[in-house]
PDB file of C-alpha atoms and ligand atoms in Angstrom:
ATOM      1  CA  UNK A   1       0.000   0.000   0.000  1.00 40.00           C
ATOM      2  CA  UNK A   2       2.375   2.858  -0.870  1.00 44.00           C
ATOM      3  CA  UNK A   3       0.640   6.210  -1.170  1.00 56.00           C
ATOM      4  CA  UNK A   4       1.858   9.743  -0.837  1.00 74.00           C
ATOM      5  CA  UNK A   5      -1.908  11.202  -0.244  1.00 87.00           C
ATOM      6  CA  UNK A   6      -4.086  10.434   3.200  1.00 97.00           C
ATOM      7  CA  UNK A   7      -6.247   7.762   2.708  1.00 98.00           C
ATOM      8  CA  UNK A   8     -10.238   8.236   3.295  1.00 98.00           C
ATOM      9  CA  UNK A   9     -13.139   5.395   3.957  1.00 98.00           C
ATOM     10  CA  UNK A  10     -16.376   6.620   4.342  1.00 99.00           C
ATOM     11  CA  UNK A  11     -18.129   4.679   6.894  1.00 98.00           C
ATOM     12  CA  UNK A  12     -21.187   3.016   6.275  1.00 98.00           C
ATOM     13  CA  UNK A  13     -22.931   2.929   9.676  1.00 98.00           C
ATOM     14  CA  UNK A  14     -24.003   6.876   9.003  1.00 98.00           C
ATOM     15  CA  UNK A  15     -25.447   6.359   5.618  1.00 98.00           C
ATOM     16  CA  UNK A  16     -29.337   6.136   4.656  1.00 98.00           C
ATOM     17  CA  UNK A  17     -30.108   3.094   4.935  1.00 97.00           C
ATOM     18  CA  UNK A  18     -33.336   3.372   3.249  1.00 98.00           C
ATOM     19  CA  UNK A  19     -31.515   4.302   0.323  1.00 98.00           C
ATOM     20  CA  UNK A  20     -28.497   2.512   0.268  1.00 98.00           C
ATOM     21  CA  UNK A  21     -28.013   2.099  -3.278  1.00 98.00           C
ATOM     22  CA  UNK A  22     -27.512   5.731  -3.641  1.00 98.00           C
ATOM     23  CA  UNK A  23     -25.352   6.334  -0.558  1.00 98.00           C
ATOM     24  CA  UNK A  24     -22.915   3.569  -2.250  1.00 98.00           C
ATOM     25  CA  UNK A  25     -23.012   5.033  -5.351  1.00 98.00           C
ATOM     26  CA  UNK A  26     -22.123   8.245  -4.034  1.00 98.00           C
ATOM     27  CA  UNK A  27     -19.260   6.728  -3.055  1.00 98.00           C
ATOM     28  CA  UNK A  28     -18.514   5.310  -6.094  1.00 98.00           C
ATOM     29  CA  UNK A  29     -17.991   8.547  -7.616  1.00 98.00           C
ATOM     30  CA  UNK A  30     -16.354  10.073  -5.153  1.00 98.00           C
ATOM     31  CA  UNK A  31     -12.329  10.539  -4.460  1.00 98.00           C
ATOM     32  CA  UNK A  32     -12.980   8.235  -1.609  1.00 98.00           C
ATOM     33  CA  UNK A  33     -10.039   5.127  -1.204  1.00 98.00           C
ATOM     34  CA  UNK A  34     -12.257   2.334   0.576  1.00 98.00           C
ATOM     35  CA  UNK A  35     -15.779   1.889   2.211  1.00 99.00           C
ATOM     36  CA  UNK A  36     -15.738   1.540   5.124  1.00 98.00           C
ATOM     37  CA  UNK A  37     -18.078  -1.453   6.981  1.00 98.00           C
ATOM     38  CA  UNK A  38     -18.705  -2.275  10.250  1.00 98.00           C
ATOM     39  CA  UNK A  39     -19.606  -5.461  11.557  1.00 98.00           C
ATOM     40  CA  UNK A  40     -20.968  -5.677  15.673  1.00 98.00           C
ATOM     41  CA  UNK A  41     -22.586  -8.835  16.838  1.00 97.00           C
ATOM     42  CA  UNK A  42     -24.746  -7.281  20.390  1.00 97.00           C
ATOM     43  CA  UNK A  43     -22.022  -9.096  22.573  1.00 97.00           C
ATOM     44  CA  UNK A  44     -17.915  -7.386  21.643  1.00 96.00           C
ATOM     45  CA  UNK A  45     -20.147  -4.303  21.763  1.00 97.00           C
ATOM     46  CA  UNK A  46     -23.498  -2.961  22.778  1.00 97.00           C
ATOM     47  CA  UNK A  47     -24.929  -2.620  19.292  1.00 97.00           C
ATOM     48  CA  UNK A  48     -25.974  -4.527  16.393  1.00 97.00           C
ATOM     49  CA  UNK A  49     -24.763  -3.252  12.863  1.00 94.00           C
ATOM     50  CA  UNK A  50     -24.814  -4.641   9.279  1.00 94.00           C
ATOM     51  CA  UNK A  51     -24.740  -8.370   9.006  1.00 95.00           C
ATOM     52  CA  UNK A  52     -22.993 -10.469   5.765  1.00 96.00           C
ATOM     53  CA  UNK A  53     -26.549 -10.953   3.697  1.00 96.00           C
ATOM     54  CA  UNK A  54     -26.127  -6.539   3.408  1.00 97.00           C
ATOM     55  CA  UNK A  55     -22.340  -6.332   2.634  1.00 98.00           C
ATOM     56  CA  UNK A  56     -22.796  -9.129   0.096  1.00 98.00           C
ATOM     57  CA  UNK A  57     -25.323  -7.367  -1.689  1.00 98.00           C
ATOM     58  CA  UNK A  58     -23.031  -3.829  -1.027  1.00 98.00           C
ATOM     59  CA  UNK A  59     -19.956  -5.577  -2.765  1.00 98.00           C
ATOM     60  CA  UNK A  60     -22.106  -6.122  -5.837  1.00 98.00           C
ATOM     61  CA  UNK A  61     -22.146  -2.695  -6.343  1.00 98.00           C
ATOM     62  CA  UNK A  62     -19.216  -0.809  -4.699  1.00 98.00           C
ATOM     63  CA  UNK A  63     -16.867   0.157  -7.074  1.00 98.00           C
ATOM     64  CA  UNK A  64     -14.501   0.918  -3.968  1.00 98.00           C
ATOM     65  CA  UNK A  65     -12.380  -1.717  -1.731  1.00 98.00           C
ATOM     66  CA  UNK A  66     -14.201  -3.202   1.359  1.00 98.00           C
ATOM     67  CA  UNK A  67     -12.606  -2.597   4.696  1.00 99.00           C
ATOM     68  CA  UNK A  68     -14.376  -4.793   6.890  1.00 98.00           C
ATOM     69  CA  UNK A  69     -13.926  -3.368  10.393  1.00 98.00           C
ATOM     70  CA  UNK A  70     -14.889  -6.442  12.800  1.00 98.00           C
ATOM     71  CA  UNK A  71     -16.635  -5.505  16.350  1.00 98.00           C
ATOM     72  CA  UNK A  72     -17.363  -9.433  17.514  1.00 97.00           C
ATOM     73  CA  UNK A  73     -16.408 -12.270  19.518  1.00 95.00           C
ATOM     74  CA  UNK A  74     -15.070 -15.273  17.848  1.00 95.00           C
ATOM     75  CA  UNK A  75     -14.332 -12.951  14.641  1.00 96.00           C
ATOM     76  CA  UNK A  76     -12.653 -15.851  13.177  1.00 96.00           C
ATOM     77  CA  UNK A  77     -16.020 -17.240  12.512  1.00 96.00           C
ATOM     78  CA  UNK A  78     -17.198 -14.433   9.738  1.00 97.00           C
ATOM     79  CA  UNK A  79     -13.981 -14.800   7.823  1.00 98.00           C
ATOM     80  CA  UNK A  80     -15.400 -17.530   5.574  1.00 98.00           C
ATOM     81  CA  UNK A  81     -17.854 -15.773   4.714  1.00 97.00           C
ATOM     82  CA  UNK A  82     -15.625 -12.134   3.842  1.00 98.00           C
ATOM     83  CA  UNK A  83     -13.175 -14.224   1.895  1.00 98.00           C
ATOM     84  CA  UNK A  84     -16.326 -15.267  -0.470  1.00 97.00           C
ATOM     85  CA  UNK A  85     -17.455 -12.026  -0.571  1.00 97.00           C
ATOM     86  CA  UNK A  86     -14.003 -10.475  -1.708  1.00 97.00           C
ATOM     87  CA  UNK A  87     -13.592  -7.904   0.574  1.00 98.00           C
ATOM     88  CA  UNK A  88      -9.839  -6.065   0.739  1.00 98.00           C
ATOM     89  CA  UNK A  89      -9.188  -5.551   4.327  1.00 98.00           C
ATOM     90  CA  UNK A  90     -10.056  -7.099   7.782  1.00 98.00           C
ATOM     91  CA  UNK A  91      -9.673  -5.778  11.164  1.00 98.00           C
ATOM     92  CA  UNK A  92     -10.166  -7.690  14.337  1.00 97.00           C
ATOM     93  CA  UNK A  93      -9.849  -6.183  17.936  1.00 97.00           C
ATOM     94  CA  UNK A  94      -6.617  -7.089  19.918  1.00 96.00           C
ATOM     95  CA  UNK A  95      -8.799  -6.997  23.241  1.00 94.00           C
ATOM     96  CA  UNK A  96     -11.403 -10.213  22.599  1.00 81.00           C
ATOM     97  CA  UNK A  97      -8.326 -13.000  21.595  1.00 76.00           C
ATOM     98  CA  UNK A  98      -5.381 -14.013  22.301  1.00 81.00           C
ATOM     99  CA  UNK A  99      -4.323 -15.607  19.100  1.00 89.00           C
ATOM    100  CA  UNK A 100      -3.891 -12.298  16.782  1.00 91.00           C
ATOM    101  CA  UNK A 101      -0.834 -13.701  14.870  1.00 94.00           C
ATOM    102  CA  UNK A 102      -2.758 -17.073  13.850  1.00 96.00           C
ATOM    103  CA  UNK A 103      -5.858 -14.581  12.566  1.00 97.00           C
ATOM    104  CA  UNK A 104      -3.588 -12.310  10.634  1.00 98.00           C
ATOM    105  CA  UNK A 105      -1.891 -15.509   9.099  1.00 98.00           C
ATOM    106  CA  UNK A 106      -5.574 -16.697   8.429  1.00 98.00           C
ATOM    107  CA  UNK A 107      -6.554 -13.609   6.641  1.00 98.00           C
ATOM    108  CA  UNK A 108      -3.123 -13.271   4.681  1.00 98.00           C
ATOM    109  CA  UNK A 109      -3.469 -16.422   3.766  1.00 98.00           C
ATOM    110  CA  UNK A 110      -6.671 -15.114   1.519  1.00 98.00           C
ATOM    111  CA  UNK A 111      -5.158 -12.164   0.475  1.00 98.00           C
ATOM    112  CA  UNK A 112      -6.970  -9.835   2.849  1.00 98.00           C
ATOM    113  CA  UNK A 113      -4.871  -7.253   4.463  1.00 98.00           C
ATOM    114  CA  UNK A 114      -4.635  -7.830   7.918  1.00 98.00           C
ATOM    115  CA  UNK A 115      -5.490  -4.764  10.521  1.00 98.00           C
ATOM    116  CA  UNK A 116      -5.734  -5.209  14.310  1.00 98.00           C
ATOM    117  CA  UNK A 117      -7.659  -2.628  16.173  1.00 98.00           C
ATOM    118  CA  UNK A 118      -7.436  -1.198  19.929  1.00 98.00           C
ATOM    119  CA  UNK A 119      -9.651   0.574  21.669  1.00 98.00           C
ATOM    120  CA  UNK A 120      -9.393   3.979  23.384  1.00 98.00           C
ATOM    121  CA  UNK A 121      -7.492   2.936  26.368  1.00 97.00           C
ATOM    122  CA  UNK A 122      -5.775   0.029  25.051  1.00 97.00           C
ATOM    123  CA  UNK A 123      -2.541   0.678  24.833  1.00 97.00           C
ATOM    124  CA  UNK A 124      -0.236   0.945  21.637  1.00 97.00           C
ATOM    125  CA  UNK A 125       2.424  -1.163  23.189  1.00 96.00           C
ATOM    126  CA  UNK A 126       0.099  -4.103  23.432  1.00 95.00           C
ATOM    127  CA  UNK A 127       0.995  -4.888  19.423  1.00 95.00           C
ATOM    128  CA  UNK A 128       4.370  -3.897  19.014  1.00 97.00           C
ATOM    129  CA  UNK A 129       5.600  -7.299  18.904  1.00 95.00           C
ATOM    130  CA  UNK A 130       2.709  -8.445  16.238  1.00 96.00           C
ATOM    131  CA  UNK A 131       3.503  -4.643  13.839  1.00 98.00           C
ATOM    132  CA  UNK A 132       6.076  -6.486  12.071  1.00 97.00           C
ATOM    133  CA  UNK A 133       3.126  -9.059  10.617  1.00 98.00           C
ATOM    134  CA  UNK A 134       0.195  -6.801   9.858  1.00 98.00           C
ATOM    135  CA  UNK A 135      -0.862  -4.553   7.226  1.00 98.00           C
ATOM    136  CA  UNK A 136      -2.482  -1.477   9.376  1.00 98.00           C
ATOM    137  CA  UNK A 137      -3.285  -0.560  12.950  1.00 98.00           C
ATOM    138  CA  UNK A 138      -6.734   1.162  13.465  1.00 98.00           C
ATOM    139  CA  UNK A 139      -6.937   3.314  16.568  1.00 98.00           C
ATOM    140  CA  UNK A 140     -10.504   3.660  17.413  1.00 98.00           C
ATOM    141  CA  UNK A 141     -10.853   7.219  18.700  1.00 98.00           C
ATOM    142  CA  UNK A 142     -14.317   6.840  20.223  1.00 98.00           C
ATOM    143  CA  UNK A 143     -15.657   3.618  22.259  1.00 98.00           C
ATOM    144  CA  UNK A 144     -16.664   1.013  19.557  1.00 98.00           C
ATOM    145  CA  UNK A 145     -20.466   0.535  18.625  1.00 97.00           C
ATOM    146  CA  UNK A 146     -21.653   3.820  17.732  1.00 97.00           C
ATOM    147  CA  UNK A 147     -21.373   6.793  15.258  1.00 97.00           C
ATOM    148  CA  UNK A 148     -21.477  10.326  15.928  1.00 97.00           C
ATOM    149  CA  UNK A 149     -19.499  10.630  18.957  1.00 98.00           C
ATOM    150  CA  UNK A 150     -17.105  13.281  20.140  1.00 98.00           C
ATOM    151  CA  UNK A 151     -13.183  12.224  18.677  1.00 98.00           C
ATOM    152  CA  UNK A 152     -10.937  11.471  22.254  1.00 98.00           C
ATOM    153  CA  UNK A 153      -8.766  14.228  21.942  1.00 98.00           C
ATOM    154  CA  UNK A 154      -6.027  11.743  23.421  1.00 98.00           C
ATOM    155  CA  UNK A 155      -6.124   9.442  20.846  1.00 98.00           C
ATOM    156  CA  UNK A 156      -3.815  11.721  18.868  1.00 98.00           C
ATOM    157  CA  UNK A 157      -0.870  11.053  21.409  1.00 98.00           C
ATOM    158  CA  UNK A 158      -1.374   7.335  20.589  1.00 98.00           C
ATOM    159  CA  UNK A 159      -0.929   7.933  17.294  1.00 98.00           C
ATOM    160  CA  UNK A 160       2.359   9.805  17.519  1.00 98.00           C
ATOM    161  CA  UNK A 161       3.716   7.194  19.615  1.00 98.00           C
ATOM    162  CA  UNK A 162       2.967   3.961  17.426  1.00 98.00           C
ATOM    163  CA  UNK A 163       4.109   6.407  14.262  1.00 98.00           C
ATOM    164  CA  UNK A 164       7.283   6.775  15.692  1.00 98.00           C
ATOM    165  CA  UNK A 165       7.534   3.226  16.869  1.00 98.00           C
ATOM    166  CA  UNK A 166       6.771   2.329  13.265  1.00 98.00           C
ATOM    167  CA  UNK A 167       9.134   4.602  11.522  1.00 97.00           C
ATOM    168  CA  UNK A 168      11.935   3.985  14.152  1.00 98.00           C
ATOM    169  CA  UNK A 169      11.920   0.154  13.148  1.00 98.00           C
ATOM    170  CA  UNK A 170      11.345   0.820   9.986  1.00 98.00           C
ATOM    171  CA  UNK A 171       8.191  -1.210   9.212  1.00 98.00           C
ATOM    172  CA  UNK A 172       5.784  -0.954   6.767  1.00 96.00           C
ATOM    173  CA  UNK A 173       2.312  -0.819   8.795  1.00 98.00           C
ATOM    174  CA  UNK A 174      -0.374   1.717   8.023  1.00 98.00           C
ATOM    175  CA  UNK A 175      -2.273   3.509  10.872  1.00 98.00           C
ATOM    176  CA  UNK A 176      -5.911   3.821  10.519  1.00 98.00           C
ATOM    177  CA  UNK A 177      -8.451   5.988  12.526  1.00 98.00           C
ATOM    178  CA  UNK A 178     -11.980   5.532  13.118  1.00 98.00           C
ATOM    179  CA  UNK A 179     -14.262   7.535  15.514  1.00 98.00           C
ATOM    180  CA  UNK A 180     -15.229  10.978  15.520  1.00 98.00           C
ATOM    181  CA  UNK A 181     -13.088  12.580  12.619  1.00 98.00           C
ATOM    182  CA  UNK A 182     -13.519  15.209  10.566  1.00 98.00           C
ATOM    183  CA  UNK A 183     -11.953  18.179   8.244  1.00 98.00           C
ATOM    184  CA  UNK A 184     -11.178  19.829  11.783  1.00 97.00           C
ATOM    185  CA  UNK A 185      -9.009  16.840  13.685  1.00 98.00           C
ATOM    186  CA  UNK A 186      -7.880  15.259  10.460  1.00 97.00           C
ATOM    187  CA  UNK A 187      -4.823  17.694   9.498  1.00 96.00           C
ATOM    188  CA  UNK A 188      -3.866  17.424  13.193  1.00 97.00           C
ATOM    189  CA  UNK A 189      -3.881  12.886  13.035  1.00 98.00           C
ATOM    190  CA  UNK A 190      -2.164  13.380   9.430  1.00 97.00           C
ATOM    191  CA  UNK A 191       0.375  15.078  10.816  1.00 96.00           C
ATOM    192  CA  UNK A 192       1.164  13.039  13.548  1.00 97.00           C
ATOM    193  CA  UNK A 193       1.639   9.397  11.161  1.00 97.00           C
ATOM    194  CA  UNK A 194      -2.630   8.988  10.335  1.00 98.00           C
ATOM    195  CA  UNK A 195      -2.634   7.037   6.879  1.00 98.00           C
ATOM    196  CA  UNK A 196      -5.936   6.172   6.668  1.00 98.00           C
ATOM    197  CA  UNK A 197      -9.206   8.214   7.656  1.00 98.00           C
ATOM    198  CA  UNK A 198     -12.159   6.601   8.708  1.00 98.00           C
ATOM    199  CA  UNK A 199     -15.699   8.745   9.183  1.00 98.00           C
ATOM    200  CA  UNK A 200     -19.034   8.524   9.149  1.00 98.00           C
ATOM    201  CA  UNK A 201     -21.389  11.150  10.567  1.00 98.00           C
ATOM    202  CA  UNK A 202     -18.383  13.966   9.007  1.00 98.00           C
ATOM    203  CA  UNK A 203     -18.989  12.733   5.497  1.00 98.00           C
ATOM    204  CA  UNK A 204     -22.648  11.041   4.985  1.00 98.00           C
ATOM    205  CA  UNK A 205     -24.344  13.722   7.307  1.00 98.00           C
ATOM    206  CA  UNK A 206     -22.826  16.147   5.381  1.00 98.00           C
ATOM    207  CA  UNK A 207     -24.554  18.809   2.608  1.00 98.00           C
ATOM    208  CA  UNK A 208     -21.976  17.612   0.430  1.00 98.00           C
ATOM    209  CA  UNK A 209     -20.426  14.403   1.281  1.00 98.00           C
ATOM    210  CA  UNK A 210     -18.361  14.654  -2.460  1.00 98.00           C
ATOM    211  CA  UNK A 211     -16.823  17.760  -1.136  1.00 98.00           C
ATOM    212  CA  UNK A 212     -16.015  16.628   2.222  1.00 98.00           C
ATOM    213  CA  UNK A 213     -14.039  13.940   0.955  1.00 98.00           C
ATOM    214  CA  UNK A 214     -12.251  15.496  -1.908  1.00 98.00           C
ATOM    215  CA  UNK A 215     -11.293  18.037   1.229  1.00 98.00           C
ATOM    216  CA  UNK A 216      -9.883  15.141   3.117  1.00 98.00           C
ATOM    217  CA  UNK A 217      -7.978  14.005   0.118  1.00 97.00           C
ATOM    218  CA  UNK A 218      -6.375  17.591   0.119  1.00 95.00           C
ATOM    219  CA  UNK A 219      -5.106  17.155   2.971  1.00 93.00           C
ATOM    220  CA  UNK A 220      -1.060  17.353   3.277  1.00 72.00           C
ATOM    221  CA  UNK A 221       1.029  14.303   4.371  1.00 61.00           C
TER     222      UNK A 221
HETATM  223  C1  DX5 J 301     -17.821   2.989  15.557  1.00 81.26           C
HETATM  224  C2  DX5 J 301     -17.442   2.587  14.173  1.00 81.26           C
HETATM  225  C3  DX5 J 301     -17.132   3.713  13.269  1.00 81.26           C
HETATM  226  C4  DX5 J 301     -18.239   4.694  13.075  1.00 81.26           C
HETATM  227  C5  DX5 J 301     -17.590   6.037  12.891  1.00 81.26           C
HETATM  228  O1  DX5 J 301     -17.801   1.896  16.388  1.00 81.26           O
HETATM  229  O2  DX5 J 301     -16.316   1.743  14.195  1.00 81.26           O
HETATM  230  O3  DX5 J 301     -16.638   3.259  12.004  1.00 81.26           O
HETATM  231  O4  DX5 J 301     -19.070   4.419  11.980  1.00 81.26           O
HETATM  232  O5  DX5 J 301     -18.578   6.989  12.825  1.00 81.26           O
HETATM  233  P1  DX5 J 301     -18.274   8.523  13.115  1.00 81.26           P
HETATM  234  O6  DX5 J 301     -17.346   8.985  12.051  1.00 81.26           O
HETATM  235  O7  DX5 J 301     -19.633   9.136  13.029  1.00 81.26           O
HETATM  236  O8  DX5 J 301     -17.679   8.609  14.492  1.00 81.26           O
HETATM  237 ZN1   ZN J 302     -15.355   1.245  12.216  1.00 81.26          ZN
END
């Protein structure tokens, strides 16, 4: 994944979901990089989200990547299911297993790239041993199972930190960010080693959710 522009996935979870096939292809069109998808099973979180019959029928028409963002126990169970579906990226949550190198293997295996995720106050140095073997980190910025909450202003420190971890052994791992974000925080997580920008309420609530996300793109890295 070499890039030299921020990354942006629109997340799904704010979209109309009474008219879904417009919200996707508004996407489509867009400058956008991926769309974003989140998975929650009631249990790993306190919500209930979009289940594989939807992102099936979603992949049929999304002209952009699927990053599958994975809020369950037992995530290993769903993977089947995303490999048949063809989706690009995977994330799993560092805080409901134990096994996270066996699951990234899993997932490499089928040519997913492999993302684990932490939660606000897990901290970074919980996967430095496993940054050598993944694709991306994702830092969720807000606690998981809901859109349109406030961005944790700390999250940005947590950033900085696994950004200079990265670049000090020289790795290759992306960071990802997903909670909260919008034209106003982004420049602030770019700067500090964001690659990837994950929102929902900033873009899809938006008048103009095109011109939100060609503003994103602007960006500087
Ligand atoms: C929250 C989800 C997010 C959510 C972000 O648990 O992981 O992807 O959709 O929504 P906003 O951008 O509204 O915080
Ligand atoms: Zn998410």
């Amino acid at each position: 994944m070499i890039h030299n522009q921020v990354l942006v996935a629109p997340s799904l979870l704010s979209a109309n979901f009474l008219d879904l096939r417009k919200e996707v292809e508004l996407i489509n069109i867009s400058e956008a990089d991926y769309l974003h998808i989140d998975v929650m099973d009631g249990h790993f979180v306190p919500n209930i989200s979009i289940g594989f019959p939807l992102i099936e029928q979603v992949a049929t028409i999304s002209q952009k990547p699927l990053d599958v963002h994975l809020m369950v126990e037992k995530p290993e169970q769903y993977f089947d299911f995303l490999f048949e579906i063809g989706v690009e990226m995977i994330s799993i949550h560092v805080e409901d297993n134990i096994h996270h190198h066996l699951l990234v293997q899993k997932l490499q295996h089928n040519n997913v790239k492999a993302g684990l995720v932490l939660n606000p106050f897990t901290p970074v140095e919980l996967i430095y041993d496993n940054l050598p073997y993944i694709d991306y980190v994702l830092i969720m910025s807000v606690n998981p199972g809901f859109g349109g909450q406030k961005f944790l202003p700390f999250s940005i420190n947590k950033v900085q930190k696994l950004h200079d971890f990265i670049e000090k052994e020289g790795l290759n791992c992306l960071i990802e960010i997903d909670g909260g974000i919008n034209l106003e925080n982004a420049k602030k997580l770019i700067a500090s080693g964001v690659d990837i920008l994950v929102a929902g309420t900033s873009i899809f609530k938006a008048h103009n959710p095109l011109e939100v996300i060609k503003e994103m793109k602007k960006l500087a890295k």
